PDB file of C-alpha atoms in Angstrom:
ATOM      1  CA  MET L 225     -77.165  19.319 -45.075  1.00  0.00           C
ATOM      2  CA  ASN L 226     -74.405  18.850 -47.661  1.00  0.00           C
ATOM      3  CA  LEU L 227     -71.054  19.074 -45.847  1.00  0.00           C
ATOM      4  CA  SER L 228     -69.482  20.883 -48.779  1.00  0.00           C
ATOM      5  CA  TYR L 229     -71.861  23.785 -48.090  1.00  0.00           C
ATOM      6  CA  PHE L 230     -70.167  24.341 -44.725  1.00  0.00           C
ATOM      7  CA  ARG L 231     -66.762  24.640 -46.452  1.00  0.00           C
ATOM      8  CA  GLU L 232     -68.236  27.127 -48.924  1.00  0.00           C
ATOM      9  CA  PHE L 233     -69.851  29.087 -46.089  1.00  0.00           C
ATOM     10  CA  ILE L 234     -66.473  29.363 -44.291  1.00  0.00           C
ATOM     11  CA  VAL L 235     -64.668  30.610 -47.397  1.00  0.00           C
ATOM     12  CA  LEU L 236     -67.358  33.220 -48.071  1.00  0.00           C
ATOM     13  CA  ALA L 237     -67.229  34.322 -44.426  1.00  0.00           C
ATOM     14  CA  ASP L 238     -63.428  34.687 -44.678  1.00  0.00           C
ATOM     15  CA  THR L 239     -63.487  36.658 -47.961  1.00  0.00           C
ATOM     16  CA  SER L 240     -66.726  38.665 -47.612  1.00  0.00           C
ATOM     17  CA  ASN L 241     -66.927  38.552 -51.407  1.00  0.00           C
ATOM     18  CA  TYR L 242     -68.815  36.092 -53.615  1.00  0.00           C
ATOM     19  CA  LEU L 243     -66.466  36.438 -56.587  1.00  0.00           C
ATOM     20  CA  GLU L 244     -63.286  35.881 -54.564  1.00  0.00           C
ATOM     21  CA  ALA L 245     -64.861  32.986 -52.645  1.00  0.00           C
ATOM     22  CA  ALA L 246     -66.052  31.339 -55.854  1.00  0.00           C
ATOM     23  CA  GLU L 247     -62.557  31.625 -57.377  1.00  0.00           C
ATOM     24  CA  ARG L 248     -60.991  30.029 -54.299  1.00  0.00           C
ATOM     25  CA  LEU L 249     -63.535  27.219 -54.438  1.00  0.00           C
ATOM     26  CA  PHE L 250     -63.157  26.732 -58.230  1.00  0.00           C
ATOM     27  CA  MET L 251     -66.874  27.084 -58.788  1.00  0.00           C
ATOM     28  CA  GLY L 252     -69.300  29.537 -60.373  1.00  0.00           C
ATOM     29  CA  GLN L 253     -70.464  32.551 -58.402  1.00  0.00           C
ATOM     30  CA  SER L 254     -74.124  31.725 -59.102  1.00  0.00           C
ATOM     31  CA  THR L 255     -73.648  28.145 -57.843  1.00  0.00           C
ATOM     32  CA  LEU L 256     -72.078  29.406 -54.630  1.00  0.00           C
ATOM     33  CA  SER L 257     -74.952  31.843 -54.148  1.00  0.00           C
ATOM     34  CA  LYS L 258     -77.510  29.043 -54.622  1.00  0.00           C
ATOM     35  CA  HIS L 259     -75.755  26.850 -52.044  1.00  0.00           C
ATOM     36  CA  ILE L 260     -75.673  29.627 -49.442  1.00  0.00           C
ATOM     37  CA  MET L 261     -79.351  30.384 -50.015  1.00  0.00           C
ATOM     38  CA  ALA L 262     -80.116  26.655 -49.655  1.00  0.00           C
ATOM     39  CA  MET L 263     -78.369  26.677 -46.264  1.00  0.00           C
ATOM     40  CA  GLU L 264     -80.340  29.730 -45.204  1.00  0.00           C
ATOM     41  CA  ARG L 265     -83.624  28.112 -46.254  1.00  0.00           C
ATOM     42  CA  GLU L 266     -82.836  24.931 -44.368  1.00  0.00           C
ATOM     43  CA  LEU L 267     -81.729  26.783 -41.229  1.00  0.00           C
ATOM     44  CA  GLY L 268     -84.543  29.339 -41.498  1.00  0.00           C
ATOM     45  CA  VAL L 269     -82.284  32.335 -40.861  1.00  0.00           C
ATOM     46  CA  PRO L 270     -80.135  34.691 -42.988  1.00  0.00           C
ATOM     47  CA  LEU L 271     -76.440  33.938 -42.648  1.00  0.00           C
ATOM     48  CA  PHE L 272     -75.155  37.061 -44.401  1.00  0.00           C
ATOM     49  CA  GLU L 273     -76.099  40.698 -44.738  1.00  0.00           C
ATOM     50  CA  ARG L 274     -75.646  41.656 -48.383  1.00  0.00           C
ATOM     51  CA  THR L 275     -74.564  45.037 -49.767  1.00  0.00           C
ATOM     52  CA  SER L 276     -73.735  46.049 -53.315  1.00  0.00           C
ATOM     53  CA  ARG L 277     -70.007  45.381 -52.822  1.00  0.00           C
ATOM     54  CA  LYS L 278     -69.602  42.726 -50.160  1.00  0.00           C
ATOM     55  CA  VAL L 279     -71.334  40.421 -47.737  1.00  0.00           C
ATOM     56  CA  VAL L 280     -70.839  40.303 -43.982  1.00  0.00           C
ATOM     57  CA  LEU L 281     -71.923  37.705 -41.486  1.00  0.00           C
ATOM     58  CA  SER L 282     -75.264  38.210 -39.811  1.00  0.00           C
ATOM     59  CA  LYS L 283     -75.603  37.445 -36.107  1.00  0.00           C
ATOM     60  CA  TYR L 284     -76.804  33.975 -37.124  1.00  0.00           C
ATOM     61  CA  GLY L 285     -73.815  33.531 -39.412  1.00  0.00           C
ATOM     62  CA  LYS L 286     -71.460  34.530 -36.614  1.00  0.00           C
ATOM     63  CA  LEU L 287     -73.130  31.933 -34.416  1.00  0.00           C
ATOM     64  CA  LEU L 288     -72.727  29.245 -37.084  1.00  0.00           C
ATOM     65  CA  LEU L 289     -69.098  29.979 -38.081  1.00  0.00           C
ATOM     66  CA  PRO L 290     -67.208  28.246 -35.215  1.00  0.00           C
ATOM     67  CA  HIS L 291     -69.501  25.213 -35.487  1.00  0.00           C
ATOM     68  CA  ALA L 292     -68.977  25.095 -39.264  1.00  0.00           C
ATOM     69  CA  ARG L 293     -65.218  25.101 -38.741  1.00  0.00           C
ATOM     70  CA  THR L 294     -65.574  22.245 -36.248  1.00  0.00           C
ATOM     71  CA  ILE L 295     -67.718  20.250 -38.685  1.00  0.00           C
ATOM     72  CA  VAL L 296     -65.263  20.716 -41.568  1.00  0.00           C
ATOM     73  CA  GLN L 297     -62.267  19.851 -39.368  1.00  0.00           C
ATOM     74  CA  ALA L 298     -64.045  16.759 -38.068  1.00  0.00           C
ATOM     75  CA  GLU L 299     -64.738  15.620 -41.626  1.00  0.00           C
ATOM     76  CA  TYR L 300     -61.071  16.156 -42.557  1.00  0.00           C
ATOM     77  CA  ASP L 301     -59.834  14.271 -39.476  1.00  0.00           C
ATOM     78  CA  TYR L 302     -62.193  11.368 -40.109  1.00  0.00           C
ATOM     79  CA  THR L 303     -61.218  11.168 -43.779  1.00  0.00           C
ATOM     80  CA  ALA L 304     -57.530  11.135 -42.844  1.00  0.00           C
ATOM     81  CA  ASP L 305     -58.085   8.464 -40.181  1.00  0.00           C
ATOM     82  CA  LEU L 306     -60.161   6.386 -42.587  1.00  0.00           C
ATOM     83  CA  GLU L 307     -57.514   6.609 -45.309  1.00  0.00           C
ATOM     84  CA  ASN L 308     -54.790   5.642 -42.828  1.00  0.00           C
ATOM     85  CA  GLU L 309     -56.828   2.619 -41.743  1.00  0.00           C
ATOM     86  CA  LEU L 310     -57.499   1.567 -45.329  1.00  0.00           C
ATOM     87  CA  GLU L 311     -53.798   2.000 -46.184  1.00  0.00           C
ATOM     88  CA  SER L 312     -52.928  -0.226 -43.230  1.00  0.00           C
ATOM     89  CA  MET L 313     -55.384  -2.903 -44.372  1.00  0.00           C
ATOM     90  CA  ARG L 314     -53.928  -2.807 -47.890  1.00  0.00           C
ATOM     91  CA  GLY L 315     -50.394  -3.154 -46.545  1.00  0.00           C
ATOM     92  CA  ARG L 316     -49.272   0.239 -47.816  1.00  0.00           C
ATOM     93  CA  VAL L 317     -46.626   2.396 -46.186  1.00  0.00           C
ATOM     94  CA  ALA L 318     -45.798   6.011 -47.041  1.00  0.00           C
ATOM     95  CA  VAL L 319     -42.083   6.717 -46.617  1.00  0.00           C
ATOM     96  CA  GLY L 320     -40.707  10.249 -46.615  1.00  0.00           C
ATOM     97  CA  THR L 321     -37.039  10.530 -47.466  1.00  0.00           C
ATOM     98  CA  VAL L 322     -34.201  12.878 -48.299  1.00  0.00           C
ATOM     99  CA  SER L 323     -33.865  13.159 -52.063  1.00  0.00           C
ATOM    100  CA  ALA L 324     -30.522  11.317 -52.431  1.00  0.00           C
ATOM    101  CA  THR L 325     -32.066   7.943 -51.655  1.00  0.00           C
ATOM    102  CA  ALA L 326     -29.563   5.806 -53.546  1.00  0.00           C
ATOM    103  CA  LYS L 327     -26.557   7.455 -51.933  1.00  0.00           C
ATOM    104  CA  TYR L 328     -27.896   6.640 -48.466  1.00  0.00           C
ATOM    105  CA  ARG L 329     -28.893   3.125 -49.620  1.00  0.00           C
ATOM    106  CA  ILE L 330     -32.527   3.906 -48.849  1.00  0.00           C
ATOM    107  CA  THR L 331     -33.671   2.533 -52.194  1.00  0.00           C
ATOM    108  CA  GLU L 332     -31.922  -0.697 -51.214  1.00  0.00           C
ATOM    109  CA  VAL L 333     -33.900  -0.754 -47.962  1.00  0.00           C
ATOM    110  CA  LEU L 334     -37.160  -0.190 -49.864  1.00  0.00           C
ATOM    111  CA  ALA L 335     -36.359  -2.938 -52.354  1.00  0.00           C
ATOM    112  CA  ASN L 336     -35.519  -5.421 -49.574  1.00  0.00           C
ATOM    113  CA  TYR L 337     -38.761  -4.580 -47.761  1.00  0.00           C
ATOM    114  CA  LYS L 338     -40.757  -5.169 -50.962  1.00  0.00           C
ATOM    115  CA  ARG L 339     -39.024  -8.526 -51.493  1.00  0.00           C
ATOM    116  CA  ARG L 340     -39.861  -9.521 -47.932  1.00  0.00           C
ATOM    117  CA  TYR L 341     -43.494  -8.354 -48.187  1.00  0.00           C
ATOM    118  CA  PRO L 342     -44.380  -8.835 -51.877  1.00  0.00           C
ATOM    119  CA  ASN L 343     -48.075  -7.932 -51.375  1.00  0.00           C
ATOM    120  CA  SER L 344     -47.227  -4.575 -49.847  1.00  0.00           C
ATOM    121  CA  SER L 345     -46.798  -1.270 -51.654  1.00  0.00           C
ATOM    122  CA  VAL L 346     -44.604   1.719 -50.831  1.00  0.00           C
ATOM    123  CA  ARG L 347     -45.324   5.351 -51.584  1.00  0.00           C
ATOM    124  CA  MET L 348     -42.100   7.371 -51.483  1.00  0.00           C
ATOM    125  CA  ILE L 349     -42.180  11.121 -50.806  1.00  0.00           C
ATOM    126  CA  GLU L 350     -38.914  13.030 -51.271  1.00  0.00           C
ATOM    127  CA  GLY L 351     -38.148  16.403 -49.744  1.00  0.00           C
ATOM    128  CA  ASP L 352     -36.179  18.506 -47.295  1.00  0.00           C
ATOM    129  CA  PRO L 353     -36.281  17.275 -43.659  1.00  0.00           C
ATOM    130  CA  ASN L 354     -38.299  20.300 -42.540  1.00  0.00           C
ATOM    131  CA  ASP L 355     -40.973  19.504 -45.137  1.00  0.00           C
ATOM    132  CA  LEU L 356     -40.871  15.793 -44.289  1.00  0.00           C
ATOM    133  CA  ILE L 357     -41.505  16.447 -40.592  1.00  0.00           C
ATOM    134  CA  GLY L 358     -44.558  18.504 -41.593  1.00  0.00           C
ATOM    135  CA  GLN L 359     -45.764  15.678 -43.834  1.00  0.00           C
ATOM    136  CA  LEU L 360     -45.295  13.208 -40.980  1.00  0.00           C
ATOM    137  CA  LYS L 361     -47.239  15.346 -38.518  1.00  0.00           C
ATOM    138  CA  ALA L 362     -49.998  15.794 -41.124  1.00  0.00           C
ATOM    139  CA  ARG L 363     -50.197  11.979 -41.411  1.00  0.00           C
ATOM    140  CA  LYS L 364     -49.157  12.044 -45.064  1.00  0.00           C
ATOM    141  CA  CYS L 365     -46.142   9.886 -44.212  1.00  0.00           C
ATOM    142  CA  ASP L 366     -45.941   6.898 -41.880  1.00  0.00           C
ATOM    143  CA  VAL L 367     -42.175   7.176 -41.402  1.00  0.00           C
ATOM    144  CA  ILE L 368     -39.423   9.475 -42.676  1.00  0.00           C
ATOM    145  CA  PHE L 369     -35.688   9.295 -43.248  1.00  0.00           C
ATOM    146  CA  ALA L 370     -34.331  12.738 -42.371  1.00  0.00           C
ATOM    147  CA  HIS L 371     -31.252  14.633 -41.255  1.00  0.00           C
ATOM    148  CA  LEU L 372     -31.893  15.873 -37.730  1.00  0.00           C
ATOM    149  CA  PRO L 373     -29.632  17.505 -35.145  1.00  0.00           C
ATOM    150  CA  ASN L 374     -28.393  15.145 -32.430  1.00  0.00           C
ATOM    151  CA  ASN L 375     -30.922  14.403 -29.673  1.00  0.00           C
ATOM    152  CA  SER L 376     -33.685  16.408 -31.372  1.00  0.00           C
ATOM    153  CA  LEU L 377     -36.271  13.634 -31.751  1.00  0.00           C
ATOM    154  CA  ASP L 378     -38.045  14.430 -28.488  1.00  0.00           C
ATOM    155  CA  ASP L 379     -38.057  18.157 -29.263  1.00  0.00           C
ATOM    156  CA  ALA L 380     -39.816  17.417 -32.560  1.00  0.00           C
ATOM    157  CA  GLY L 381     -42.347  15.063 -30.906  1.00  0.00           C
ATOM    158  CA  LEU L 382     -40.937  12.055 -32.738  1.00  0.00           C
ATOM    159  CA  HIS L 383     -39.693   8.572 -32.003  1.00  0.00           C
ATOM    160  CA  GLY L 384     -37.045   6.800 -34.031  1.00  0.00           C
ATOM    161  CA  PHE L 385     -33.438   5.713 -34.266  1.00  0.00           C
ATOM    162  CA  GLN L 386     -30.287   6.617 -36.170  1.00  0.00           C
ATOM    163  CA  TYR L 387     -30.155   5.026 -39.596  1.00  0.00           C
ATOM    164  CA  CYS L 388     -26.718   6.277 -40.663  1.00  0.00           C
ATOM    165  CA  GLU L 389     -24.380   9.232 -40.272  1.00  0.00           C
ATOM    166  CA  ASP L 390     -22.948  11.681 -42.788  1.00  0.00           C
ATOM    167  CA  SER L 391     -20.520  14.592 -42.471  1.00  0.00           C
ATOM    168  CA  LEU L 392     -19.798  17.892 -44.181  1.00  0.00           C
ATOM    169  CA  VAL L 393     -17.015  18.121 -46.758  1.00  0.00           C
ATOM    170  CA  CYS L 394     -15.816  20.821 -49.134  1.00  0.00           C
ATOM    171  CA  VAL L 395     -15.990  20.349 -52.915  1.00  0.00           C
ATOM    172  CA  PHE L 396     -13.501  22.217 -55.126  1.00  0.00           C
ATOM    173  CA  PRO L 397     -12.906  22.352 -58.873  1.00  0.00           C
ATOM    174  CA  ASN L 398      -9.725  20.412 -59.578  1.00  0.00           C
ATOM    175  CA  SER L 399      -8.000  23.639 -60.638  1.00  0.00           C
ATOM    176  CA  HIS L 400      -8.476  25.252 -57.211  1.00  0.00           C
ATOM    177  CA  PRO L 401      -5.265  25.747 -55.184  1.00  0.00           C
ATOM    178  CA  LEU L 402      -6.840  24.022 -52.137  1.00  0.00           C
ATOM    179  CA  ALA L 403      -8.145  21.021 -54.085  1.00  0.00           C
ATOM    180  CA  LYS L 404      -5.173  18.815 -53.145  1.00  0.00           C
ATOM    181  CA  GLU L 405      -5.521  19.352 -49.400  1.00  0.00           C
ATOM    182  CA  LYS L 406      -6.541  16.311 -47.339  1.00  0.00           C
ATOM    183  CA  VAL L 407      -8.006  18.206 -44.359  1.00  0.00           C
ATOM    184  CA  LEU L 408      -8.832  21.894 -44.336  1.00  0.00           C
ATOM    185  CA  PRO L 409      -9.752  24.224 -41.452  1.00  0.00           C
ATOM    186  CA  LEU L 410     -13.185  25.632 -42.204  1.00  0.00           C
ATOM    187  CA  GLU L 411     -12.101  29.207 -41.482  1.00  0.00           C
ATOM    188  CA  ARG L 412      -9.734  29.105 -44.482  1.00  0.00           C
ATOM    189  CA  LEU L 413     -12.814  29.245 -46.728  1.00  0.00           C
ATOM    190  CA  GLN L 414     -14.025  32.638 -45.528  1.00  0.00           C
ATOM    191  CA  ASP L 415     -12.860  34.469 -48.671  1.00  0.00           C
ATOM    192  CA  GLU L 416     -14.278  31.883 -51.104  1.00  0.00           C
ATOM    193  CA  THR L 417     -17.398  32.154 -53.279  1.00  0.00           C
ATOM    194  CA  PHE L 418     -19.971  29.448 -52.435  1.00  0.00           C
ATOM    195  CA  ILE L 419     -22.570  27.477 -54.332  1.00  0.00           C
ATOM    196  CA  ALA L 420     -25.315  26.328 -51.946  1.00  0.00           C
ATOM    197  CA  LEU L 421     -28.318  24.073 -51.760  1.00  0.00           C
ATOM    198  CA  THR L 422     -31.789  25.541 -51.340  1.00  0.00           C
ATOM    199  CA  GLU L 423     -32.016  28.373 -48.857  1.00  0.00           C
ATOM    200  CA  ASN L 424     -33.551  27.438 -45.454  1.00  0.00           C
ATOM    201  CA  SER L 425     -33.053  23.719 -46.079  1.00  0.00           C
ATOM    202  CA  VAL L 426     -31.622  21.649 -43.213  1.00  0.00           C
ATOM    203  CA  ALA L 427     -28.375  21.059 -45.138  1.00  0.00           C
ATOM    204  CA  HIS L 428     -27.967  24.749 -45.950  1.00  0.00           C
ATOM    205  CA  ASN L 429     -28.665  25.817 -42.370  1.00  0.00           C
ATOM    206  CA  LEU L 430     -26.093  23.321 -41.090  1.00  0.00           C
ATOM    207  CA  VAL L 431     -23.476  24.865 -43.389  1.00  0.00           C
ATOM    208  CA  LEU L 432     -24.363  28.381 -42.209  1.00  0.00           C
ATOM    209  CA  GLU L 433     -24.183  27.380 -38.539  1.00  0.00           C
ATOM    210  CA  SER L 434     -20.807  25.681 -39.057  1.00  0.00           C
ATOM    211  CA  CYS L 435     -19.352  28.743 -40.782  1.00  0.00           C
ATOM    212  CA  HIS L 436     -20.729  31.127 -38.167  1.00  0.00           C
ATOM    213  CA  ARG L 437     -19.135  29.075 -35.387  1.00  0.00           C
ATOM    214  CA  VAL L 438     -15.684  29.705 -36.861  1.00  0.00           C
ATOM    215  CA  GLY L 439     -16.367  33.386 -37.427  1.00  0.00           C
ATOM    216  CA  PHE L 440     -17.633  34.072 -40.951  1.00  0.00           C
ATOM    217  CA  SER L 441     -20.714  34.109 -43.176  1.00  0.00           C
ATOM    218  CA  PRO L 442     -20.276  32.426 -46.565  1.00  0.00           C
ATOM    219  CA  LYS L 443     -20.543  34.590 -49.678  1.00  0.00           C
ATOM    220  CA  ILE L 444     -23.097  32.690 -51.793  1.00  0.00           C
ATOM    221  CA  ALA L 445     -23.264  33.223 -55.548  1.00  0.00           C
ATOM    222  CA  PHE L 446     -25.769  30.467 -56.467  1.00  0.00           C
ATOM    223  CA  PHE L 447     -28.631  28.622 -54.748  1.00  0.00           C
ATOM    224  CA  CYS L 448     -29.574  25.279 -56.344  1.00  0.00           C
ATOM    225  CA  ASN L 449     -32.291  22.703 -55.699  1.00  0.00           C
ATOM    226  CA  ARG L 450     -30.302  19.749 -57.033  1.00  0.00           C
ATOM    227  CA  ILE L 451     -26.947  18.241 -56.083  1.00  0.00           C
ATOM    228  CA  ASP L 452     -25.932  17.718 -59.721  1.00  0.00           C
ATOM    229  CA  SER L 453     -26.458  21.440 -60.411  1.00  0.00           C
ATOM    230  CA  VAL L 454     -24.215  22.367 -57.474  1.00  0.00           C
ATOM    231  CA  LEU L 455     -21.474  20.000 -58.626  1.00  0.00           C
ATOM    232  CA  ASP L 456     -21.720  21.104 -62.246  1.00  0.00           C
ATOM    233  CA  LEU L 457     -21.251  24.750 -61.213  1.00  0.00           C
ATOM    234  CA  VAL L 458     -18.270  23.751 -59.083  1.00  0.00           C
ATOM    235  CA  THR L 459     -16.629  22.024 -62.053  1.00  0.00           C
ATOM    236  CA  LYS L 460     -17.258  25.175 -64.116  1.00  0.00           C
ATOM    237  CA  GLU L 461     -15.210  27.080 -61.488  1.00  0.00           C
ATOM    238  CA  MET L 462     -18.146  29.209 -60.364  1.00  0.00           C
ATOM    239  CA  GLY L 463     -17.303  28.584 -56.719  1.00  0.00           C
ATOM    240  CA  ILE L 464     -16.924  25.895 -54.080  1.00  0.00           C
ATOM    241  CA  ALA L 465     -19.562  24.003 -52.109  1.00  0.00           C
ATOM    242  CA  ILE L 466     -19.931  22.445 -48.683  1.00  0.00           C
ATOM    243  CA  LEU L 467     -22.055  19.316 -48.950  1.00  0.00           C
ATOM    244  CA  MET L 468     -22.862  16.065 -47.187  1.00  0.00           C
ATOM    245  CA  GLU L 469     -20.052  13.652 -48.061  1.00  0.00           C
ATOM    246  CA  ASN L 470     -22.388  10.907 -49.299  1.00  0.00           C
ATOM    247  CA  LEU L 471     -23.826  13.302 -51.874  1.00  0.00           C
ATOM    248  CA  THR L 472     -20.431  13.712 -53.529  1.00  0.00           C
ATOM    249  CA  VAL L 473     -19.826  10.004 -54.172  1.00  0.00           C
ATOM    250  CA  ARG L 474     -21.528  10.162 -57.563  1.00  0.00           C
ATOM    251  CA  PRO L 475     -23.657  13.036 -58.839  1.00  0.00           C
ATOM    252  CA  GLU L 476     -27.356  12.529 -59.349  1.00  0.00           C
ATOM    253  CA  ASP L 477     -28.423  11.076 -62.708  1.00  0.00           C
ATOM    254  CA  SER L 478     -24.799  10.023 -63.433  1.00  0.00           C
ATOM    255  CA  ASN L 479     -24.103  13.208 -65.392  1.00  0.00           C
ATOM    256  CA  PHE L 480     -20.404  12.964 -64.567  1.00  0.00           C
ATOM    257  CA  PRO L 481     -17.958  10.132 -65.266  1.00  0.00           C
ATOM    258  CA  ASP L 482     -16.718   7.950 -62.421  1.00  0.00           C
ATOM    259  CA  HIS L 483     -13.715  10.253 -61.968  1.00  0.00           C
ATOM    260  CA  ALA L 484     -15.627  13.509 -61.792  1.00  0.00           C
ATOM    261  CA  PRO L 485     -13.747  16.795 -62.342  1.00  0.00           C
ATOM    262  CA  PHE L 486     -13.961  17.975 -58.754  1.00  0.00           C
ATOM    263  CA  SER L 487     -12.097  17.264 -55.527  1.00  0.00           C
ATOM    264  CA  VAL L 488     -13.540  16.459 -52.095  1.00  0.00           C
ATOM    265  CA  VAL L 489     -11.654  17.678 -49.014  1.00  0.00           C
ATOM    266  CA  GLN L 490     -12.393  16.842 -45.383  1.00  0.00           C
ATOM    267  CA  LEU L 491     -13.135  19.770 -43.063  1.00  0.00           C
ATOM    268  CA  GLN L 492     -11.940  20.630 -39.595  1.00  0.00           C
ATOM    269  CA  PRO L 493     -13.821  20.781 -37.277  1.00  0.00           C
ATOM    270  CA  HIS L 494     -15.551  17.565 -38.319  1.00  0.00           C
ATOM    271  CA  VAL L 495     -19.325  18.244 -38.539  1.00  0.00           C
ATOM    272  CA  THR L 496     -21.568  15.177 -38.521  1.00  0.00           C
ATOM    273  CA  ALA L 497     -25.154  14.981 -39.753  1.00  0.00           C
ATOM    274  CA  PRO L 498     -27.099  11.890 -38.586  1.00  0.00           C
ATOM    275  CA  VAL L 499     -29.929  10.499 -40.681  1.00  0.00           C
ATOM    276  CA  TYR L 500     -32.780   9.164 -38.537  1.00  0.00           C
ATOM    277  CA  LEU L 501     -35.728   6.954 -39.288  1.00  0.00           C
ATOM    278  CA  CYS L 502     -38.552   8.799 -37.518  1.00  0.00           C
ATOM    279  CA  TYR L 503     -42.239   8.338 -36.798  1.00  0.00           C
ATOM    280  CA  ARG L 504     -44.864  10.081 -34.699  1.00  0.00           C
ATOM    281  CA  ALA L 505     -44.558   9.721 -30.935  1.00  0.00           C
ATOM    282  CA  ASP L 506     -48.267  10.262 -30.279  1.00  0.00           C
ATOM    283  CA  GLU L 507     -49.688   7.485 -32.492  1.00  0.00           C
ATOM    284  CA  GLU L 508     -49.196   3.772 -32.921  1.00  0.00           C
ATOM    285  CA  LEU L 509     -47.712   2.703 -36.237  1.00  0.00           C
ATOM    286  CA  SER L 510     -49.883   0.825 -38.718  1.00  0.00           C
ATOM    287  CA  PRO L 511     -49.060  -2.877 -39.179  1.00  0.00           C
ATOM    288  CA  ALA L 512     -47.369  -2.128 -42.523  1.00  0.00           C
ATOM    289  CA  ALA L 513     -45.292   0.680 -41.001  1.00  0.00           C
ATOM    290  CA  LYS L 514     -44.284  -1.569 -38.080  1.00  0.00           C
ATOM    291  CA  HIS L 515     -43.070  -4.181 -40.559  1.00  0.00           C
ATOM    292  CA  PHE L 516     -41.126  -1.511 -42.420  1.00  0.00           C
ATOM    293  CA  VAL L 517     -39.449  -0.205 -39.253  1.00  0.00           C
ATOM    294  CA  GLN L 518     -38.547  -3.744 -38.224  1.00  0.00           C
ATOM    295  CA  SER L 519     -37.105  -4.385 -41.697  1.00  0.00           C
ATOM    296  CA  VAL L 520     -34.898  -1.274 -41.434  1.00  0.00           C
ATOM    297  CA  GLN L 521     -33.675  -2.275 -37.972  1.00  0.00           C
ATOM    298  CA  GLU L 522     -32.705  -5.705 -39.265  1.00  0.00           C
ATOM    299  CA  GLU L 523     -30.976  -4.110 -42.265  1.00  0.00           C
ATOM    300  CA  ILE L 524     -28.881  -1.910 -39.942  1.00  0.00           C
ATOM    301  CA  ALA L 525     -27.988  -4.887 -37.732  1.00  0.00           C
ATOM    302  CA  SER L 526     -26.949  -6.885 -40.805  1.00  0.00           C
ATOM    303  CA  ARG L 527     -24.696  -4.066 -42.046  1.00  0.00           C
ATOM    304  CA  ASN L 528     -23.072  -3.705 -38.618  1.00  0.00           C
ATOM    305  CA  GLU L 529     -22.284  -7.413 -38.527  1.00  0.00           C
ATOM    306  CA  ALA L 530     -20.759  -7.408 -42.021  1.00  0.00           C
TER     307      ALA L 530
END
């Protein structure tokens, strides 16, 4: 029996409606109906009881449903395992990373790996650490570079090591009365208007937790997906921002000159944010991913010796 029929059967069972199921499957309603009838002919039993408005599973359909789900899941798992094996044989590695790759010198790491293994290929996936961990667990990434709280690798079911460390700083427009401060207690910002990175991102949550620890919740006027948007709004005096220090070195896409019209001030207490290279704890790395991890370790050792 065609395996795609089992997927169609599951969707129809979940929706109880041919039109809705067909729309979800991006196929014609008549085609879906023909496939279900073909299954019923092959099995020799009716899978659905049909009314004028909807369809419901028959007792035979109810019997088939858990097995159909198992069949579809098994096909998905095999396809994923097969693709991972083929990627390994081709020398490909999928690397998930925080979006500011250049500022953390991750692009440099990728370039050095490619020089060392010229026949390899790298697929880079950028995103928030929470999304990257999901991609890693779904086997869409072999390894990820991500901000994680200290000692949280085991809790997340991951193995890895610290790649670098960043810390939170405050960014002011140059006209702000606090812009000339060298170090600023975080609680002095409680009456300020904030510009923040995407809500529920790891970076945003770290800022919220830091502010809550000193007794206030930041008043946020703007949420932005991109660092350059945050910095541009700061320079337009729309508010201040708390960001990872490395992200303030030069804005994304070089939209600002070298001496950008904003000021960066250290915060007290000092809040660090490690970046880890992580991989799954429950699976062995592919040969290409092992080579990549080894390359990163050697890169870190070389930087420490310099």
